[in-house]
Short mmCIF file of N, CA, C and O and ligand atoms in Angstrom, two decimals:
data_model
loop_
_atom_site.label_atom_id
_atom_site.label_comp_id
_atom_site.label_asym_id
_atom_site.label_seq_id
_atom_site.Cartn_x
_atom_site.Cartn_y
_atom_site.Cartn_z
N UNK A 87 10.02 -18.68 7.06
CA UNK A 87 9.61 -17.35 7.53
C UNK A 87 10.36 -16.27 6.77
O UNK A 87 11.58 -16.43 6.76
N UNK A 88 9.86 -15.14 6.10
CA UNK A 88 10.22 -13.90 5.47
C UNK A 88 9.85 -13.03 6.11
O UNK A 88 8.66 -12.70 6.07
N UNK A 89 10.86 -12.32 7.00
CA UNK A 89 11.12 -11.02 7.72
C UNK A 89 11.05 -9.95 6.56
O UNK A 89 11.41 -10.18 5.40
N UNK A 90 10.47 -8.59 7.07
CA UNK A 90 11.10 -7.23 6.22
C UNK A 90 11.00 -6.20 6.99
O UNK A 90 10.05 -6.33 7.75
N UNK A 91 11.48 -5.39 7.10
CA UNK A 91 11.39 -3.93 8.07
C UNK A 91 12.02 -2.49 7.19
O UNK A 91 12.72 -2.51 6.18
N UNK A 92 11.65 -1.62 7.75
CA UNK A 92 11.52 0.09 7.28
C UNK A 92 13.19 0.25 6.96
O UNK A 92 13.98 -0.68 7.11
N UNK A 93 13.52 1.40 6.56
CA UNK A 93 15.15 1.81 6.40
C UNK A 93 15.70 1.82 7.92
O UNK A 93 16.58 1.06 8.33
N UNK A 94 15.01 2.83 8.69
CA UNK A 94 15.13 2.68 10.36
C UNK A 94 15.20 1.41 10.73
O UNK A 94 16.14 1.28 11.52
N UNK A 95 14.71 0.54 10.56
CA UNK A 95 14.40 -0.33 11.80
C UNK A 95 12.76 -0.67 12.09
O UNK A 95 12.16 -1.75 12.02
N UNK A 96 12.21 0.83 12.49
CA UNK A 96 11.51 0.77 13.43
C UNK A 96 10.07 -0.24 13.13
O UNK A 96 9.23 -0.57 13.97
N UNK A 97 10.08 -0.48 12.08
CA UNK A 97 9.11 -1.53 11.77
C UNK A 97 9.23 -2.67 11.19
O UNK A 97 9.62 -2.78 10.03
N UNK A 98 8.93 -3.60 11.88
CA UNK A 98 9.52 -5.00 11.46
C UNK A 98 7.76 -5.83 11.21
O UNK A 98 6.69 -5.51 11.75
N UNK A 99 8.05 -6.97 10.17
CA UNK A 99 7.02 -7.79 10.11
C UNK A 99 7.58 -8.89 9.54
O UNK A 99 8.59 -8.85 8.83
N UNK A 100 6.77 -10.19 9.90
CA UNK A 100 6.97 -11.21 9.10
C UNK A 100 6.16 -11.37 8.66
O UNK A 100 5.25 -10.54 8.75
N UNK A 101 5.98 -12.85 7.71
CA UNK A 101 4.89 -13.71 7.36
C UNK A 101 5.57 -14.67 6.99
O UNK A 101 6.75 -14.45 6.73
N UNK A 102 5.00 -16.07 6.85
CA UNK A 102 5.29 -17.71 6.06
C UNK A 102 3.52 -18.03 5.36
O UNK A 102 2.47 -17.40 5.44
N UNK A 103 3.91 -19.23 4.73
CA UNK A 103 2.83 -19.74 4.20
C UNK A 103 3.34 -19.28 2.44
O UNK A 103 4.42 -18.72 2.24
N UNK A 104 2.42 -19.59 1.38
CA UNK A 104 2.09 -19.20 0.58
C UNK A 104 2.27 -17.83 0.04
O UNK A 104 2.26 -17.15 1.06
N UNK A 105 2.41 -17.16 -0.79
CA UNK A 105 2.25 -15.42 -1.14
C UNK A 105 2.15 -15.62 -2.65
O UNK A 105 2.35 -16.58 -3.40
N UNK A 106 1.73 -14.26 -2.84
CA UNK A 106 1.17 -14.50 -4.46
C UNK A 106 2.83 -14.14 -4.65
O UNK A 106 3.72 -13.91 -3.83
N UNK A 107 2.77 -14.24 -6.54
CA UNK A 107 4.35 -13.80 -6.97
C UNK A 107 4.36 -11.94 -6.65
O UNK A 107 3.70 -11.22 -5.91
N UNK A 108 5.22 -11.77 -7.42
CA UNK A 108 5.35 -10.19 -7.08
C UNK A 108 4.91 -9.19 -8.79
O UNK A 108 5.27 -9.41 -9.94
N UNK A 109 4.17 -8.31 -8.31
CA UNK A 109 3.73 -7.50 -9.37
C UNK A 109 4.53 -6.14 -9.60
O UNK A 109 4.62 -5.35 -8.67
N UNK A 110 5.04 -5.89 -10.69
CA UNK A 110 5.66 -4.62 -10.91
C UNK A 110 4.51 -3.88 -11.66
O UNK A 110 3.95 -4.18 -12.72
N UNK A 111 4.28 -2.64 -10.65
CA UNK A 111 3.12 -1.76 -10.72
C UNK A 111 4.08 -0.56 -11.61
O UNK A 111 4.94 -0.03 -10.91
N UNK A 112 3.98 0.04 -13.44
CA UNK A 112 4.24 0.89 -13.44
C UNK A 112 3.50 2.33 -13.57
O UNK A 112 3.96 3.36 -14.06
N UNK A 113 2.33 2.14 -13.03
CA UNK A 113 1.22 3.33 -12.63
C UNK A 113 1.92 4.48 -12.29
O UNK A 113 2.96 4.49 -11.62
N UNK A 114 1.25 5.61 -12.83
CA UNK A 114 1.96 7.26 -12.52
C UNK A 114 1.72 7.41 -10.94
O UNK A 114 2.67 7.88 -10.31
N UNK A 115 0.56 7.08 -10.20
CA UNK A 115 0.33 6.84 -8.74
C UNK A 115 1.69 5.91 -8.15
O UNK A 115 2.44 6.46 -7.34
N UNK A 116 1.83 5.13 -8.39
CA UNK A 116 3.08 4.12 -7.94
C UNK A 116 4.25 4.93 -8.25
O UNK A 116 4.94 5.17 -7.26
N UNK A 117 4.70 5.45 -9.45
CA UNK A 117 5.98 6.14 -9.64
C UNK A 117 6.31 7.25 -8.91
O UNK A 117 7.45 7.55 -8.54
N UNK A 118 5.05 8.00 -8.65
CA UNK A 118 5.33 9.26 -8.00
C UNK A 118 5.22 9.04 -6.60
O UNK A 118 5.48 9.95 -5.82
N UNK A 119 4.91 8.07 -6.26
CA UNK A 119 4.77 7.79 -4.55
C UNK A 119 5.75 7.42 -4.18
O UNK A 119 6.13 7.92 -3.12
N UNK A 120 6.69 6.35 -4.86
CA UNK A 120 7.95 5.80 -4.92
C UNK A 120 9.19 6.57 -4.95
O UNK A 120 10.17 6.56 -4.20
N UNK A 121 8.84 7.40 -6.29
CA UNK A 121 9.99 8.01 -7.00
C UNK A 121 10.92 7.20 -8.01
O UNK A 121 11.76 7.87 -8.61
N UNK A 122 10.86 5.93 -8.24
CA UNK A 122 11.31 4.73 -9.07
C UNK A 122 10.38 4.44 -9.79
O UNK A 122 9.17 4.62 -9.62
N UNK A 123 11.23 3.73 -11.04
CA UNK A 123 10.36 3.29 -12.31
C UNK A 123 9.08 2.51 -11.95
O UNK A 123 7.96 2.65 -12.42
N UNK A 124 9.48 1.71 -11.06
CA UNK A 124 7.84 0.71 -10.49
C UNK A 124 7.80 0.38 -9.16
O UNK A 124 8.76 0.64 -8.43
N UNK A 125 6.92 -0.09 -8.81
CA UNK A 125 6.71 -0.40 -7.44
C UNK A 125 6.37 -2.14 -7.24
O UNK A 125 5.24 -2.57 -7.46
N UNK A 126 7.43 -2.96 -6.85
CA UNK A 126 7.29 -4.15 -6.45
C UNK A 126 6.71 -4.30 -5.36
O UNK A 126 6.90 -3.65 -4.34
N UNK A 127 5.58 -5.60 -5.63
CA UNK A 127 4.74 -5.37 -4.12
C UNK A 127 3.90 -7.57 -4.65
O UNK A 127 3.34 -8.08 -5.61
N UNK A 128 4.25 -7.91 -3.61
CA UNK A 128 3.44 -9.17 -3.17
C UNK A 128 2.49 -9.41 -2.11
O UNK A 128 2.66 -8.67 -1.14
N UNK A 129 1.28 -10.46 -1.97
CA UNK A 129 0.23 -10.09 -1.13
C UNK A 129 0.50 -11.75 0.01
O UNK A 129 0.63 -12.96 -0.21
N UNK A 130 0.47 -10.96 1.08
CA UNK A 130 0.46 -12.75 2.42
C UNK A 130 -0.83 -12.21 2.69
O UNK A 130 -1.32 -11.08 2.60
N UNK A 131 -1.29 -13.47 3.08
CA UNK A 131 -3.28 -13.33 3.80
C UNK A 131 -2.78 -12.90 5.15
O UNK A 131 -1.62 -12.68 5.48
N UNK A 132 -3.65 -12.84 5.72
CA UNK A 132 -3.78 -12.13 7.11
C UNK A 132 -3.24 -13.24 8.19
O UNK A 132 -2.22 -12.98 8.82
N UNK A 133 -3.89 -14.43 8.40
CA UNK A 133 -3.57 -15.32 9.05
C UNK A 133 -1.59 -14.90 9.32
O UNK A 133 -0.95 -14.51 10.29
N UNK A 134 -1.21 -15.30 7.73
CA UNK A 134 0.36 -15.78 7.99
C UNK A 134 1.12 -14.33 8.08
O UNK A 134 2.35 -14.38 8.14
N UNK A 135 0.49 -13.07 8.10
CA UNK A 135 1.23 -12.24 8.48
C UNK A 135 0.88 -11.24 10.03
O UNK A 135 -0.19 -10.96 10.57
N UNK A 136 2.34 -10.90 10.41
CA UNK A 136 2.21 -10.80 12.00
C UNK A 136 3.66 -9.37 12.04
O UNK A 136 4.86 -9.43 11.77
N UNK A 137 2.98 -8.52 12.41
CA UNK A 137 3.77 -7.45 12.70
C UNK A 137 4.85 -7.47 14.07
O UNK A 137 4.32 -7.72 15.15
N UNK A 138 6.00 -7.27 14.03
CA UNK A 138 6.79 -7.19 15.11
C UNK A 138 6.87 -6.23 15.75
O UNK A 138 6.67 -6.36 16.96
N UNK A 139 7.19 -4.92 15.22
CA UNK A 139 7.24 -3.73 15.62
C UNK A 139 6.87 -2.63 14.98
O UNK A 139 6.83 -2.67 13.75
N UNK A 140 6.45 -1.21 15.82
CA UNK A 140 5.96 -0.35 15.00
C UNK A 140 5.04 -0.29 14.06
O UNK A 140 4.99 0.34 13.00
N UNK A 141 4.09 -1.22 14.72
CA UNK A 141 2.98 -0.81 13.41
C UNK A 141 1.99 0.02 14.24
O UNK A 141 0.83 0.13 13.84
N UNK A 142 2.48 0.74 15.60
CA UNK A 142 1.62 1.71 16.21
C UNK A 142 1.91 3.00 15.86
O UNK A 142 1.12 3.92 16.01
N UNK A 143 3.21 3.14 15.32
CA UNK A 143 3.67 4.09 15.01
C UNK A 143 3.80 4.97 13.33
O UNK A 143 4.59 5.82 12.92
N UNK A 144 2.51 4.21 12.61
CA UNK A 144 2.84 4.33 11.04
C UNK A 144 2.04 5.58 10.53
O UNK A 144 0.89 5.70 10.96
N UNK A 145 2.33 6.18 9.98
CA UNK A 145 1.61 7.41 9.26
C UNK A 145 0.80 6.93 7.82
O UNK A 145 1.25 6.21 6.93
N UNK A 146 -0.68 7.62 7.90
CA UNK A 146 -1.30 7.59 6.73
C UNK A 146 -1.01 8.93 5.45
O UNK A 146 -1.23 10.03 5.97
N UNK A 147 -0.84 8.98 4.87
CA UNK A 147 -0.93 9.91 3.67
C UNK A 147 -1.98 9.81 2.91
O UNK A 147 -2.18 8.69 2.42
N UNK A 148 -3.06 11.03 2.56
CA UNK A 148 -4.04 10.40 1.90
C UNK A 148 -4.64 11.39 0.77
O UNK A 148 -4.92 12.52 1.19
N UNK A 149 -4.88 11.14 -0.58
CA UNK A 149 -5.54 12.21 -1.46
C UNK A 149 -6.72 12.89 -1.36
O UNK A 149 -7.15 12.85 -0.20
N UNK A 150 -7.29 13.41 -1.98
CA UNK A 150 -8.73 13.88 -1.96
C UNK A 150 -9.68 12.44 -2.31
O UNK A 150 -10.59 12.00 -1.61
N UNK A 151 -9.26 12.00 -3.36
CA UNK A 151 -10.23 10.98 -4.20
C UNK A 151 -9.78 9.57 -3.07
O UNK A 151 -10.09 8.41 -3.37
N UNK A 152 -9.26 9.81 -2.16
CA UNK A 152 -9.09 7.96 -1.20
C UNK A 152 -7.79 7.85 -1.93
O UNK A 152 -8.10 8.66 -2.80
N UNK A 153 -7.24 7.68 -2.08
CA UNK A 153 -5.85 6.99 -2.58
C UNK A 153 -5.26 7.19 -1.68
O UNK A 153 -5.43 8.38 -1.42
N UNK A 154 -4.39 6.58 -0.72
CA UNK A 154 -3.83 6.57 0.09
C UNK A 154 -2.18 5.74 -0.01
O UNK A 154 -1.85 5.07 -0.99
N UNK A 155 -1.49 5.93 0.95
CA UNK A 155 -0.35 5.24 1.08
C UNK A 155 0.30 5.33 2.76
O UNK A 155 0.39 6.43 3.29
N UNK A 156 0.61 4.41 3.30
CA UNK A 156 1.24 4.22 4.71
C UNK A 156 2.82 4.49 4.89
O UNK A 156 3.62 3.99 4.09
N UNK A 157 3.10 5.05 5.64
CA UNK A 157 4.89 5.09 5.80
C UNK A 157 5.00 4.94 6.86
O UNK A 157 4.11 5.30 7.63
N UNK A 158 6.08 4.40 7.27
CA UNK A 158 7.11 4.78 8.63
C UNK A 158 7.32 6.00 8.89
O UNK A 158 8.02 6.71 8.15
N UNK A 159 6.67 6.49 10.14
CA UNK A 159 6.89 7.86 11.02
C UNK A 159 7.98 8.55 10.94
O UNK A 159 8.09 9.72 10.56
N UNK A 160 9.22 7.47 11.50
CA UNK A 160 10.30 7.87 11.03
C UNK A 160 11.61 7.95 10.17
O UNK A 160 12.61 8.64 10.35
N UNK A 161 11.30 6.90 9.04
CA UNK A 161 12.28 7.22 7.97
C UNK A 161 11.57 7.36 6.48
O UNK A 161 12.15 7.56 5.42
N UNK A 162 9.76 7.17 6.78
CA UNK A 162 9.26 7.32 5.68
C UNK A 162 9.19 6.28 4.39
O UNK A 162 8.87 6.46 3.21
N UNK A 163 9.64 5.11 5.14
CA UNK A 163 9.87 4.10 3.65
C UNK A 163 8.37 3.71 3.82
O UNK A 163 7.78 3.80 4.89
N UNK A 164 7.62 3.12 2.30
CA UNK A 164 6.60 2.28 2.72
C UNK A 164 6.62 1.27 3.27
O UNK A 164 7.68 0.72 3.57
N UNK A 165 5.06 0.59 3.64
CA UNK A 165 4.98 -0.25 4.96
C UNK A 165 3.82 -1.28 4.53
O UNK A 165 2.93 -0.86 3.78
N UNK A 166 3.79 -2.32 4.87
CA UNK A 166 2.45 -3.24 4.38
C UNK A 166 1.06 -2.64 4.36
O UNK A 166 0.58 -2.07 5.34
N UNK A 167 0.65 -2.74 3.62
CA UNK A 167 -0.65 -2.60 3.94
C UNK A 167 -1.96 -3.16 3.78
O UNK A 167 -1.92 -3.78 2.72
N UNK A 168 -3.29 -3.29 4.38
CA UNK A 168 -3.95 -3.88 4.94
C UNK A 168 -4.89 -3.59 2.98
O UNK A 168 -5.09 -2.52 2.40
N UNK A 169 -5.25 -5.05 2.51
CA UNK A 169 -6.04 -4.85 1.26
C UNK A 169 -7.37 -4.27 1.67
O UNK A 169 -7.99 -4.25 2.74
N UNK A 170 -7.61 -3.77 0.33
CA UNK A 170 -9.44 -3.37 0.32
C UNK A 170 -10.03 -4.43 1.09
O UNK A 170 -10.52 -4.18 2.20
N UNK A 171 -10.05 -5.81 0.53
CA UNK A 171 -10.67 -6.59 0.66
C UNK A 171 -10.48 -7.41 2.02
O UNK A 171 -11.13 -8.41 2.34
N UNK A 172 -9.43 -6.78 2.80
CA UNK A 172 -9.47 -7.41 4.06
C UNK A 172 -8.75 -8.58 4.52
O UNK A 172 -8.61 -8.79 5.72
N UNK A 173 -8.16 -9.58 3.39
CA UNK A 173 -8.15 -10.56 3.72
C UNK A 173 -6.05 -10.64 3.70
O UNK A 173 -5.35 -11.44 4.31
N UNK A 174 -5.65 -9.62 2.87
CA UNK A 174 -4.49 -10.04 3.22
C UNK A 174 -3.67 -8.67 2.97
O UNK A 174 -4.18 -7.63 2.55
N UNK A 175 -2.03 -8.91 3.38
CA UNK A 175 -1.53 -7.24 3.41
C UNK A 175 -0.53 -7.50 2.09
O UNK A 175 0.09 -8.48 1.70
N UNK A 176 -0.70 -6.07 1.57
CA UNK A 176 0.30 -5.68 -0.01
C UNK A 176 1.21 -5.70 0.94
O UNK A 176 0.99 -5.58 2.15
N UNK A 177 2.43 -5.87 0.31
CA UNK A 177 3.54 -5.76 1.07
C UNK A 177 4.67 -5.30 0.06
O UNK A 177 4.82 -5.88 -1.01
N UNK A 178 5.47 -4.22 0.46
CA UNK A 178 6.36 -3.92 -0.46
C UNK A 178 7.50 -4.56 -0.35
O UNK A 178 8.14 -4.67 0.70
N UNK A 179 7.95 -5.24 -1.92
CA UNK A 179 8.67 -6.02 -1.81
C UNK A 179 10.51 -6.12 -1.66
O UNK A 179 11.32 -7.05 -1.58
N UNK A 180 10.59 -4.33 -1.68
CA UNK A 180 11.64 -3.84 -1.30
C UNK A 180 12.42 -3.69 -0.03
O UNK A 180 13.61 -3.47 0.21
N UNK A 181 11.05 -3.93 0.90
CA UNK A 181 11.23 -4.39 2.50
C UNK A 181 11.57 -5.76 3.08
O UNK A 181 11.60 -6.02 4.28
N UNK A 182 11.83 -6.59 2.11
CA UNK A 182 12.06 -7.97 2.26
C UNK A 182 13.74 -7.97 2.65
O UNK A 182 14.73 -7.68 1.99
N UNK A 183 13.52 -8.52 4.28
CA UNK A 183 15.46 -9.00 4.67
C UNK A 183 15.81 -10.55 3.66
O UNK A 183 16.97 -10.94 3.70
N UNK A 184 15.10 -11.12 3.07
CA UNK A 184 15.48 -12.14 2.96
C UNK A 184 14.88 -12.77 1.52
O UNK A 184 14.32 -11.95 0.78
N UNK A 185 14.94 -13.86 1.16
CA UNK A 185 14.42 -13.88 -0.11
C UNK A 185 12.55 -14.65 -0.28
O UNK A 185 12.35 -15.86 -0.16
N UNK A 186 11.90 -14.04 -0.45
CA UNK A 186 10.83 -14.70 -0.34
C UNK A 186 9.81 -15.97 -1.33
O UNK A 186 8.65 -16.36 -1.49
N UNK A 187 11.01 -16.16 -1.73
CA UNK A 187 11.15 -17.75 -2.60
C UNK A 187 9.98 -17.40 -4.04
O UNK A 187 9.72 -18.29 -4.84
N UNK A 188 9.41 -16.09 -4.16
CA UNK A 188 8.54 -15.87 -5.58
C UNK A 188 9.39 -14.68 -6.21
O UNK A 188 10.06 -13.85 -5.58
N UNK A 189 9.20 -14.77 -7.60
CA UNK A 189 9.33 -14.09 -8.47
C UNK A 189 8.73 -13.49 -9.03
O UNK A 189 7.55 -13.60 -8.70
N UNK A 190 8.99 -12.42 -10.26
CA UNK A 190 7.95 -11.37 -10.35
C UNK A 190 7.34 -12.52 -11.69
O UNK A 190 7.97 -13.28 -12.42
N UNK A 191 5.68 -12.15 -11.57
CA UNK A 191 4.70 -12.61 -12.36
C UNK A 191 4.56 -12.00 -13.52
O UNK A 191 4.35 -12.71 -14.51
N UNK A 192 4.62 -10.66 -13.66
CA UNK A 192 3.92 -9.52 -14.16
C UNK A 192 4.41 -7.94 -14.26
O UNK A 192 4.73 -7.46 -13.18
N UNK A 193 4.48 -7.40 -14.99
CA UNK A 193 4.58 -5.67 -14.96
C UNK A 193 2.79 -5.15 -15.49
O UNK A 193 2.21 -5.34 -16.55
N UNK A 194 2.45 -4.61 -14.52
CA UNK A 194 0.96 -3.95 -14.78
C UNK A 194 1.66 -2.35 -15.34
O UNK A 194 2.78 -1.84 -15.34
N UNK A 195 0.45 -1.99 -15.74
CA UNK A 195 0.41 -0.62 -16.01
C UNK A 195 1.00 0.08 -17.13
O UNK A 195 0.89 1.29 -17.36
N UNK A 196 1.64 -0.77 -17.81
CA UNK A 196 2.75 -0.86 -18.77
C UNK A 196 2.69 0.14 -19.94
O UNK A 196 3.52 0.13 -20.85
N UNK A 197 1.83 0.86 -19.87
CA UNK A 197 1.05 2.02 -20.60
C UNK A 197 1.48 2.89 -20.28
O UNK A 197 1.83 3.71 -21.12
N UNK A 198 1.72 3.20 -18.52
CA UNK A 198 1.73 4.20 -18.11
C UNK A 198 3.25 4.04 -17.71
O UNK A 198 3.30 4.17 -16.49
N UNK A 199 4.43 3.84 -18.19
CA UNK A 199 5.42 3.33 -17.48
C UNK A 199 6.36 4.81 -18.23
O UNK A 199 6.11 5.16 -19.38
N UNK A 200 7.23 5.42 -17.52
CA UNK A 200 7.99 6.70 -17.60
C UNK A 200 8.71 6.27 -18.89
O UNK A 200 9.19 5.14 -18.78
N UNK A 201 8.96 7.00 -20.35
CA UNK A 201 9.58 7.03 -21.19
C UNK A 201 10.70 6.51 -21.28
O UNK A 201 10.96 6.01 -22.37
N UNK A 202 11.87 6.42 -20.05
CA UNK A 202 13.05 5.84 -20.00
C UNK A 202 13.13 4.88 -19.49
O UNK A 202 14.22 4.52 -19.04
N UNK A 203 11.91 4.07 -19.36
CA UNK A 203 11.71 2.93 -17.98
C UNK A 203 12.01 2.02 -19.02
O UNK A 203 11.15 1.76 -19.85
N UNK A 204 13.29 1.43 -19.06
CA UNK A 204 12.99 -0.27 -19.63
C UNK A 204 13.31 -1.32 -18.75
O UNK A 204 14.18 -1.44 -17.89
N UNK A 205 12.12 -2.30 -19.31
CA UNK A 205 11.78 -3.34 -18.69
C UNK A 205 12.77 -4.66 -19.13
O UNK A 205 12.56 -5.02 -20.29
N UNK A 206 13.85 -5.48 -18.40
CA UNK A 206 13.78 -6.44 -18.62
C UNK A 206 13.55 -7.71 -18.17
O UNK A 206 12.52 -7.55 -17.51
N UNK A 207 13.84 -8.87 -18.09
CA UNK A 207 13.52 -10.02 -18.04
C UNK A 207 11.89 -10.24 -18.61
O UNK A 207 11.06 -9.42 -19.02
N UNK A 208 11.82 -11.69 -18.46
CA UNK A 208 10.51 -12.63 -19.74
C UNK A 208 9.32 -12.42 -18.64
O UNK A 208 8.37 -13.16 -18.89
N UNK A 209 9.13 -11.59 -17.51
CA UNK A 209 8.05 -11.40 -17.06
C UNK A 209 6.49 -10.91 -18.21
O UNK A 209 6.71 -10.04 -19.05
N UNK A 210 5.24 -11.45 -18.13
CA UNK A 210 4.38 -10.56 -19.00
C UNK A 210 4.65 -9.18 -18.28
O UNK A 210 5.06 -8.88 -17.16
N UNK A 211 4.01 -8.03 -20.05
CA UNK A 211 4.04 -7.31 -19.74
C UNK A 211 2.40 -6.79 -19.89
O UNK A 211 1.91 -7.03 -20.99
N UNK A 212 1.56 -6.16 -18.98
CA UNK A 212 -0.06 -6.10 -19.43
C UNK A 212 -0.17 -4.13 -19.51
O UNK A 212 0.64 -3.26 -19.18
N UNK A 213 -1.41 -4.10 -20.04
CA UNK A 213 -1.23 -2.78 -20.58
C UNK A 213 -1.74 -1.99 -19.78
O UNK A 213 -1.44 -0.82 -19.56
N UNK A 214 -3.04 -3.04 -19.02
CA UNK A 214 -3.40 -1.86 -17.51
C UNK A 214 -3.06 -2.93 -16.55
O UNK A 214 -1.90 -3.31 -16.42
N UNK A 215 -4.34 -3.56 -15.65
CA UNK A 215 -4.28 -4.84 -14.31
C UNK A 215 -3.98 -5.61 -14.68
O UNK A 215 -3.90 -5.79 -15.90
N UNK A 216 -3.61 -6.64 -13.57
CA UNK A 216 -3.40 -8.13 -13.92
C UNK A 216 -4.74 -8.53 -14.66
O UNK A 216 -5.75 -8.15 -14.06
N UNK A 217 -5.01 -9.35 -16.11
CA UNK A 217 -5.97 -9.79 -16.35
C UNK A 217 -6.66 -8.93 -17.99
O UNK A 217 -7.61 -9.25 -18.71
N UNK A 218 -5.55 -7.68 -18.09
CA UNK A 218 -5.70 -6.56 -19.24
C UNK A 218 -5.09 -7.28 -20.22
O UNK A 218 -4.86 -8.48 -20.02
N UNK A 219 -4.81 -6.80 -21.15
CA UNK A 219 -4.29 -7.36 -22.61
C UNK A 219 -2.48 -7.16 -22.46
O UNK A 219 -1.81 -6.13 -22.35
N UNK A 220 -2.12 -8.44 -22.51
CA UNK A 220 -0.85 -8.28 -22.97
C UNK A 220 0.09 -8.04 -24.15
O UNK A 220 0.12 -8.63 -25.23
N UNK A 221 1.07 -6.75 -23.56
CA UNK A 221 1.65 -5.79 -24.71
C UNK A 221 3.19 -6.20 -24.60
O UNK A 221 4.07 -5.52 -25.11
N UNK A 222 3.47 -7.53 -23.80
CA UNK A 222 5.15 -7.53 -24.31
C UNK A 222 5.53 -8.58 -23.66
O UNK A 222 6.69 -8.97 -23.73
ZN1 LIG B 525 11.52 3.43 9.50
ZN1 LIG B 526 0.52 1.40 -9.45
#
């Protein structure tokens, strides 16, 4: 079982089972939502993930064009969230109490990554999504 919860507290979740590895997103959307070079984030299906607390209490943030992002009410960190596709939650991987036995797969976006951002370890590096042309 891999617990993670908000800076507060106030939101706790687990999940077990399976999870994909972890993707380092360096998208200008991800950097500026963050404020850090990338945004680590892994996906549990729905089944194996189960909220403990505070997920009544989460705030949406949202653009004109749909882009959206979820926080904690009250300390504002991000919070899992529920995929397009329904079937399982992104989960930021910075919210993890514990170690969730995957490693990072990948740096996406790698195009768009801030001038001073260097990347290390032998993760690929791709130039847009998982599945784009790899540049490192
Ligand atoms: Zn919080
Ligand atoms: Zn991104």
């Amino acid at each position: 079982m891999t617990r993670g919860s908000c800076l507060c507290g106030a939101v706790r979740f687990e999940f077990d089972g399976k999870t994909t590895d972890i993707g380092m997103c360096h998208c200008s959307k991800c950097r500026k939502v963050s404020g850090v070079a990338s945004n680590a984030t892994l996906m549990a299906s729905l089944e194996n993930f189960a909220w403990r607390s505070g997920a009544d209490t989460l705030m949406k943030f949202s653009l004109p064009d749909g882009w959206s992002v979820w926080r904690c009410s009250t300390c504002g960190s991000p919070v899992p969230v529920l995929h397009p596709g329904g079937g399982a939650y992104w989960i930021p991987a910075g919210l993890l109490d514990s170690d969730p036995g995957v490693r990072i797969a990948g740096h996406i976006f790698v195009d768009s990554k801030a001038p001073w951002d260097e990347i290390g370890g032998t993760a690929m590096q791709l130039r847009d999504d998982f599945g784009s042309e790899e540049i490192g």
